[in-house]
Short mmCIF file of N, CA and C in Angstrom, two decimals:
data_model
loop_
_atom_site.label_atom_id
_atom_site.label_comp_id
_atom_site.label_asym_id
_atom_site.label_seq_id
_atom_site.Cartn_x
_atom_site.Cartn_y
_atom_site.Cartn_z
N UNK B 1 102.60 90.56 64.14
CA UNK B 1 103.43 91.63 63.64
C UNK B 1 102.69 92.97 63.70
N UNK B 2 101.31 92.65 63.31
CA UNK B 2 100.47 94.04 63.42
C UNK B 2 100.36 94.39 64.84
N UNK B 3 100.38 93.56 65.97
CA UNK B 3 100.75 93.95 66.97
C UNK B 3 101.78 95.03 67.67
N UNK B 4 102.47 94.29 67.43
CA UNK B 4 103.87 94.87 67.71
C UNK B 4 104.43 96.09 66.85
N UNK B 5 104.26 96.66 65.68
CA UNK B 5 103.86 97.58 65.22
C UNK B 5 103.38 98.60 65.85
N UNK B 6 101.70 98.31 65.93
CA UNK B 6 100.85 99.19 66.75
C UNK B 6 101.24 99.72 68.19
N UNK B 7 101.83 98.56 68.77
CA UNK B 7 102.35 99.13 70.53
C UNK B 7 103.84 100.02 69.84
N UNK B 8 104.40 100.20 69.09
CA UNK B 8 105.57 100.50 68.93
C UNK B 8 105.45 101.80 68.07
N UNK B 9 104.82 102.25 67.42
CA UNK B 9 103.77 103.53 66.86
C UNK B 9 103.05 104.29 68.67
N UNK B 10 102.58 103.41 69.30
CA UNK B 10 102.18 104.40 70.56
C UNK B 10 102.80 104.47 70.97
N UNK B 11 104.12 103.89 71.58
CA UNK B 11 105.22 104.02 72.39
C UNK B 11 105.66 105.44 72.10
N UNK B 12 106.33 105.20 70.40
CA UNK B 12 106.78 106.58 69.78
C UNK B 12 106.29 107.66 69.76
N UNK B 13 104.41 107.65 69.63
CA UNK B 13 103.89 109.14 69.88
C UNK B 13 104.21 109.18 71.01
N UNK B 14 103.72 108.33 72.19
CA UNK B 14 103.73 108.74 73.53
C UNK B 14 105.20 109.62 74.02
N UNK B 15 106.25 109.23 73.90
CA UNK B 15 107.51 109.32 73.88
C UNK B 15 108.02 110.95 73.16
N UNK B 16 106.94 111.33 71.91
CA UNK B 16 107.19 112.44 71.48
C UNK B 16 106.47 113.43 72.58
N UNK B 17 105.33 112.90 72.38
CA UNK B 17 104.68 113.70 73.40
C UNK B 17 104.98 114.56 74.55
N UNK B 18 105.48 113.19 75.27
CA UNK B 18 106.46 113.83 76.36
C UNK B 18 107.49 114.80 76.39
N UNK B 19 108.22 114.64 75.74
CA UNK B 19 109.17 115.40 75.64
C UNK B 19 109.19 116.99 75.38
N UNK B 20 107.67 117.13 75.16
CA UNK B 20 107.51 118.26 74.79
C UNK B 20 106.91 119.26 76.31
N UNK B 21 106.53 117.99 77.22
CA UNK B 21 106.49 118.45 78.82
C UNK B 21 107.57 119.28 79.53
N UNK B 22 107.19 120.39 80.37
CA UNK B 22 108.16 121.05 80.79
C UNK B 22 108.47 120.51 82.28
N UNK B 23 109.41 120.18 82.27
CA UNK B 23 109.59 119.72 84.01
C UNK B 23 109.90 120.44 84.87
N UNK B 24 109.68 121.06 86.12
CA UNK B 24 110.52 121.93 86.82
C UNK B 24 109.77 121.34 88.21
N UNK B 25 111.27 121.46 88.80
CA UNK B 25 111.35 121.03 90.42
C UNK B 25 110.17 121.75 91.60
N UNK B 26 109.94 121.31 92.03
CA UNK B 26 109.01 122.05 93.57
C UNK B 26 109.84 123.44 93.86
N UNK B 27 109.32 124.61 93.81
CA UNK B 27 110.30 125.81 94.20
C UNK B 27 110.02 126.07 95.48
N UNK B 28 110.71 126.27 96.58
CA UNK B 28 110.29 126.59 98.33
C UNK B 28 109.94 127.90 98.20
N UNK B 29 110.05 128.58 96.90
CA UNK B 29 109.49 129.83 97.09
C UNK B 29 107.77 129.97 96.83
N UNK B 30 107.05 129.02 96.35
CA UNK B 30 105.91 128.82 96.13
C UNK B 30 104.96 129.07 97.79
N UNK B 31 103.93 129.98 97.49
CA UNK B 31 103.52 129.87 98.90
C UNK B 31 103.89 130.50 99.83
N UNK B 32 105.73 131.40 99.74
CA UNK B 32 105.67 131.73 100.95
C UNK B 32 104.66 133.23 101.33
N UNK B 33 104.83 133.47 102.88
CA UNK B 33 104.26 134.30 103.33
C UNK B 33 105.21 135.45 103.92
N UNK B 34 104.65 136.43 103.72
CA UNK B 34 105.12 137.60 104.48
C UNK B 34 105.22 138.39 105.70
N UNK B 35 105.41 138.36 106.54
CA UNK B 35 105.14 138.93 107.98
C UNK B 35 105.48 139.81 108.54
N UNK B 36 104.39 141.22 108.17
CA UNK B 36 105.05 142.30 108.41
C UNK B 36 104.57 143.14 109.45
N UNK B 37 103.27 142.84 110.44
CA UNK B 37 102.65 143.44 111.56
C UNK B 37 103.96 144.34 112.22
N UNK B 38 105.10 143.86 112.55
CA UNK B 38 105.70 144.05 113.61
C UNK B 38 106.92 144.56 113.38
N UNK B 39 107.50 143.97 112.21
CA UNK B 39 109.08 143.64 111.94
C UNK B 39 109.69 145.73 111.48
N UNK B 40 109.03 145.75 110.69
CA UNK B 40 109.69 147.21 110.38
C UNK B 40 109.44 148.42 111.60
N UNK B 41 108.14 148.42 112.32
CA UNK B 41 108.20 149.07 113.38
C UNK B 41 109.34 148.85 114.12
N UNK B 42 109.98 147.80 114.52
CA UNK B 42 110.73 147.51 115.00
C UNK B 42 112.32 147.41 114.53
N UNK B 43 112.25 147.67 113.23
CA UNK B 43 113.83 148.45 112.82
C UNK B 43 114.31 146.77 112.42
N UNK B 44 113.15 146.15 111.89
CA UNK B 44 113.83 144.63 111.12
C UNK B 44 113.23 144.47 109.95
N UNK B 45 113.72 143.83 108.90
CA UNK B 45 113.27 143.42 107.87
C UNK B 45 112.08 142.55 108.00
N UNK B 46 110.87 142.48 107.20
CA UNK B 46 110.13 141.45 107.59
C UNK B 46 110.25 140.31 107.44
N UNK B 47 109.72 139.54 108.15
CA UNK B 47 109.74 138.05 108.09
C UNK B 47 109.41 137.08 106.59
N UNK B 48 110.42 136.28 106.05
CA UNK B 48 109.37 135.67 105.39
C UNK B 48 109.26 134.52 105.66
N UNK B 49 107.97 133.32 105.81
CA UNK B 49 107.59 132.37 106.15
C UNK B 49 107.76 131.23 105.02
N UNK B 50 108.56 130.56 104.83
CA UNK B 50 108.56 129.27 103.72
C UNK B 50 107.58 128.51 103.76
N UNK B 51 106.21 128.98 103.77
CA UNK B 51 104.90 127.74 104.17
C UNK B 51 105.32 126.72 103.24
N UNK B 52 105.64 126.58 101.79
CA UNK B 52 105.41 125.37 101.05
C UNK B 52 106.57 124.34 101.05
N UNK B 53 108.19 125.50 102.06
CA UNK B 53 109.08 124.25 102.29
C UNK B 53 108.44 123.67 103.45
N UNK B 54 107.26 124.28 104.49
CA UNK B 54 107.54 123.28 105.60
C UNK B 54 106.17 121.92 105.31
N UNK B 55 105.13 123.01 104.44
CA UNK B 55 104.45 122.27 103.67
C UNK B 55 104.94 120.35 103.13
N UNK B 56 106.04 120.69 101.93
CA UNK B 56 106.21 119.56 101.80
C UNK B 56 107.02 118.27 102.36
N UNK B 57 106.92 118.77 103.91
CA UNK B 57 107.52 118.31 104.88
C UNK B 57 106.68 117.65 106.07
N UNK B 58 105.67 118.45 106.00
CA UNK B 58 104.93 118.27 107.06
C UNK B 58 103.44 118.47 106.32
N UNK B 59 102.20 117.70 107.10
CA UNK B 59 100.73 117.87 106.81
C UNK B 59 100.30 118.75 107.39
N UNK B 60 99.56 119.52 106.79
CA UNK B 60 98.85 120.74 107.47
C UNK B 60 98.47 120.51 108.95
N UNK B 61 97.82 119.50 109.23
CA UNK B 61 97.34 119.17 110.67
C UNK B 61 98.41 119.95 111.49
N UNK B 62 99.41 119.51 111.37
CA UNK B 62 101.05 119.48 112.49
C UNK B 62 100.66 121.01 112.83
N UNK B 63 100.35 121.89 112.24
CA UNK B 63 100.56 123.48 112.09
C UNK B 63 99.30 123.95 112.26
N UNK B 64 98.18 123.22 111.66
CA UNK B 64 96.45 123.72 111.58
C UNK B 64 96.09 122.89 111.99
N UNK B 65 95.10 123.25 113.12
CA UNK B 65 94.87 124.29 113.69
C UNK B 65 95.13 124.69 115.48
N UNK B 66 95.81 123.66 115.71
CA UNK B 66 96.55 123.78 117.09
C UNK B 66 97.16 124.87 117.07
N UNK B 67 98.48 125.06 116.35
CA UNK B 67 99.37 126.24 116.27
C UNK B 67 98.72 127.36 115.95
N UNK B 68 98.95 127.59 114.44
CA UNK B 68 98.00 128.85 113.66
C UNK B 68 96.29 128.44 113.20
N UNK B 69 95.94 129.52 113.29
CA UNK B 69 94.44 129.72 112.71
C UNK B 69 94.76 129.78 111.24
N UNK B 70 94.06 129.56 110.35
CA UNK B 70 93.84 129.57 108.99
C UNK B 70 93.03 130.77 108.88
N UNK B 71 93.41 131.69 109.11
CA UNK B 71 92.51 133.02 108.94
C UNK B 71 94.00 133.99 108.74
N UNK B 72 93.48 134.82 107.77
CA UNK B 72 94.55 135.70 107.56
C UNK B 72 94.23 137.05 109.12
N UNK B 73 95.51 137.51 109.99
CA UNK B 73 95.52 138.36 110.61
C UNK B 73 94.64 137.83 111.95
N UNK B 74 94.44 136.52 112.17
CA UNK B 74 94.40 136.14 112.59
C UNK B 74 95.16 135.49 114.67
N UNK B 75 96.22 135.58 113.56
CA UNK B 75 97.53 135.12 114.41
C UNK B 75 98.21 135.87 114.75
N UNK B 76 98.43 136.59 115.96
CA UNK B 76 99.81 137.57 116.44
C UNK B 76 100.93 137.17 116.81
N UNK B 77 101.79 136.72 115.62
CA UNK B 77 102.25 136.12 115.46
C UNK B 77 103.67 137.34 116.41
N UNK B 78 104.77 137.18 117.40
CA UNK B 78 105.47 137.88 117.69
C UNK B 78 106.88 137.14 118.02
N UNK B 79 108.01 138.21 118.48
CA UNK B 79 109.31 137.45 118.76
C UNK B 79 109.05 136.90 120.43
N UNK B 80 108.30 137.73 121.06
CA UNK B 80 107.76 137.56 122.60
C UNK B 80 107.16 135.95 122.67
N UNK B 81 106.07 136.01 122.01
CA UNK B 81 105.45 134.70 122.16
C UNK B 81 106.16 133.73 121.09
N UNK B 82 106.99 133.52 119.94
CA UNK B 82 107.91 132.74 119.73
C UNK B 82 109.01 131.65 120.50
N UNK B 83 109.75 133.16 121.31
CA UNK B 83 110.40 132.53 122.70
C UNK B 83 109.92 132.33 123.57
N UNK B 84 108.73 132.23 123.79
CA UNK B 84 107.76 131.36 124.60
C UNK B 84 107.24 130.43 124.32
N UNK B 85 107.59 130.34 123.41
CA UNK B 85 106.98 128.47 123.17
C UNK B 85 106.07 128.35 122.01
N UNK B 86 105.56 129.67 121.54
CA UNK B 86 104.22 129.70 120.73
C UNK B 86 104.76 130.22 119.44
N UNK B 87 103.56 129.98 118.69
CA UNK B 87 103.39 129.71 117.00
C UNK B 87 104.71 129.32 116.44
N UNK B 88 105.73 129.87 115.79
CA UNK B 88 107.09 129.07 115.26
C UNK B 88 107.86 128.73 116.64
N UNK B 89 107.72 129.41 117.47
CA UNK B 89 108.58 128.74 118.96
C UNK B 89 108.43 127.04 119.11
N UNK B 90 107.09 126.60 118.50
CA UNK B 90 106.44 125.03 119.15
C UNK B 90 107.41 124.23 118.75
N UNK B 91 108.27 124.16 117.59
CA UNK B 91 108.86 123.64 116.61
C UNK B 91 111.21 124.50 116.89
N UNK B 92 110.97 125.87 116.38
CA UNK B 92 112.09 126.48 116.42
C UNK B 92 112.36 126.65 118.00
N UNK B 93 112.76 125.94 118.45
CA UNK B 93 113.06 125.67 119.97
C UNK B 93 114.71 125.28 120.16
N UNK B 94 115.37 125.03 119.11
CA UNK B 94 116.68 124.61 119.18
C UNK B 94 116.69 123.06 119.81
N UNK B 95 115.41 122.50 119.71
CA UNK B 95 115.55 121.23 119.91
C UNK B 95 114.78 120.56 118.73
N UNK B 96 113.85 120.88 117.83
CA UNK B 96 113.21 120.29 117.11
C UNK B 96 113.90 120.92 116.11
N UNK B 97 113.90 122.03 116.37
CA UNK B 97 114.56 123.10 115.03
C UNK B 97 115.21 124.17 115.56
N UNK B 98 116.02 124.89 114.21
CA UNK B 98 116.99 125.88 115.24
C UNK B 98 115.94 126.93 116.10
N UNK B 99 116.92 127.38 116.95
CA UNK B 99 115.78 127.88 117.82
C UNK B 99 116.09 129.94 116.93
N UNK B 100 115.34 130.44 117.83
CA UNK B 100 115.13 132.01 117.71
C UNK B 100 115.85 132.93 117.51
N UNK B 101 117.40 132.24 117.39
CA UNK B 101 118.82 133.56 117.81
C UNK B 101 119.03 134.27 116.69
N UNK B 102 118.96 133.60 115.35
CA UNK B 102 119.88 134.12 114.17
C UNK B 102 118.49 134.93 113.26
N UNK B 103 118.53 136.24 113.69
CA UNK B 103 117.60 136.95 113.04
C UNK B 103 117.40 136.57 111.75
N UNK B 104 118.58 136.92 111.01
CA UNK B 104 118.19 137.04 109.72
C UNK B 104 117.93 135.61 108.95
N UNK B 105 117.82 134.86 109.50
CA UNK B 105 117.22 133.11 108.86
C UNK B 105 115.55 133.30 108.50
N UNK B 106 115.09 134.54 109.76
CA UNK B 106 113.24 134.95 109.15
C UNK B 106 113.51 136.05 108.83
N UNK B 107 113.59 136.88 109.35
CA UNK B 107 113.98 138.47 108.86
C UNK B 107 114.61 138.87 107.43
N UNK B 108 114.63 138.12 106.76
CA UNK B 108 114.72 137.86 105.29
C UNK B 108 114.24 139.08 104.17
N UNK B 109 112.52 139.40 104.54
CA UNK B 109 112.39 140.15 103.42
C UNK B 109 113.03 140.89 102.90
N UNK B 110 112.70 141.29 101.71
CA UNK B 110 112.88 143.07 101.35
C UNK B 110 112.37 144.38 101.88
N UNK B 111 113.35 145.35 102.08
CA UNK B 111 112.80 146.24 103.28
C UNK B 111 113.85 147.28 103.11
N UNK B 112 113.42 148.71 103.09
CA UNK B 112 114.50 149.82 103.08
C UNK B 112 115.07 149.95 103.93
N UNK B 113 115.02 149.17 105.09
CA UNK B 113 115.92 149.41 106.38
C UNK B 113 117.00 148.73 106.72
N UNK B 114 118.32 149.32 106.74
CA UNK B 114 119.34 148.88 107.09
C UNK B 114 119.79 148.65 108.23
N UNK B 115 120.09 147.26 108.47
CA UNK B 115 120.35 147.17 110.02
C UNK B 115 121.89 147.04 110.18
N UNK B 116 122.41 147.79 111.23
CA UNK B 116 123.93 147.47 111.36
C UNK B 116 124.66 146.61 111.64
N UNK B 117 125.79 146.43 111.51
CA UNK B 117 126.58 144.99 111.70
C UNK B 117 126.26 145.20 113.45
N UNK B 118 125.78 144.19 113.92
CA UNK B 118 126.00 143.69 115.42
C UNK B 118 127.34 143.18 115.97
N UNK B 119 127.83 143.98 116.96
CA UNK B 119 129.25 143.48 117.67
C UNK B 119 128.83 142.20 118.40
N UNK B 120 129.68 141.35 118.90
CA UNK B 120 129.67 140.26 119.51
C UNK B 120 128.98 139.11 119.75
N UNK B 121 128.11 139.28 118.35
CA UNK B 121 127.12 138.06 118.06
C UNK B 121 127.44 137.09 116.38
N UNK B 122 127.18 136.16 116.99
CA UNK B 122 127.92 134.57 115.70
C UNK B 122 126.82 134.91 114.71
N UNK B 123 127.73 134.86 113.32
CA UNK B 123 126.24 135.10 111.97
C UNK B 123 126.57 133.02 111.79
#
């Protein structure tokens, strides 16, 4: 009986305990990156990079260090060499992943520049 007691007294702290834990989900906003070398010279919002959605998707290897360098400024990272096959191109190819067309899926950031509605292209 003193047994069963005792496991049933820890159960209950344990149980209080918990509850006093805050839970919150993985946010894809954790981690991301910004990419702005290029994008506003060029009359676009900058890029932002979801590293920790592709993170918990993929092992660093897949991305480091074949693709990108782990060095900040490192990587010239561009829309030229994209649609060529390189750094997010290896992957956003419209065969592994969507490919390069729909600007604003990276072109995301915040940015004072307004870009105009484009005629004859699918959002």
């Amino acid at each position: 009986m003193k047994k069963f007691i005792l496991i049933t007294s820890f159960a209950v702290i344990l149980i209080s305990l918990l509850s006093f834990i805050e839970i919150t989900p993985t946010s894809a906003e954790y981690a991301d990156l910004t990419l702005n070398r290029y994008a506003e010279q060029a009359g676009m919002p900058p890029v932002v990079f979801p590293h920790w959605f592709h993170r918990i998707r993929f092992k660093c290897k897949v991305c480091h260090e074949d693709i990108f360098l782990m060095r900040q400024g490192s990587n010239d990272v561009n829309m030229q060499k994209i649609i060529q096959g390189e750094y997010c191109g290896k992957c956003h190819n419209g065969k592994i992943a969507w490919a390069p067309i729909y600007c604003d899926r990276c072109h995301s950031g915040p940015s004072s520049i307004v870009i105009p509605e484009a005629r004859g292209f699918v959002k």
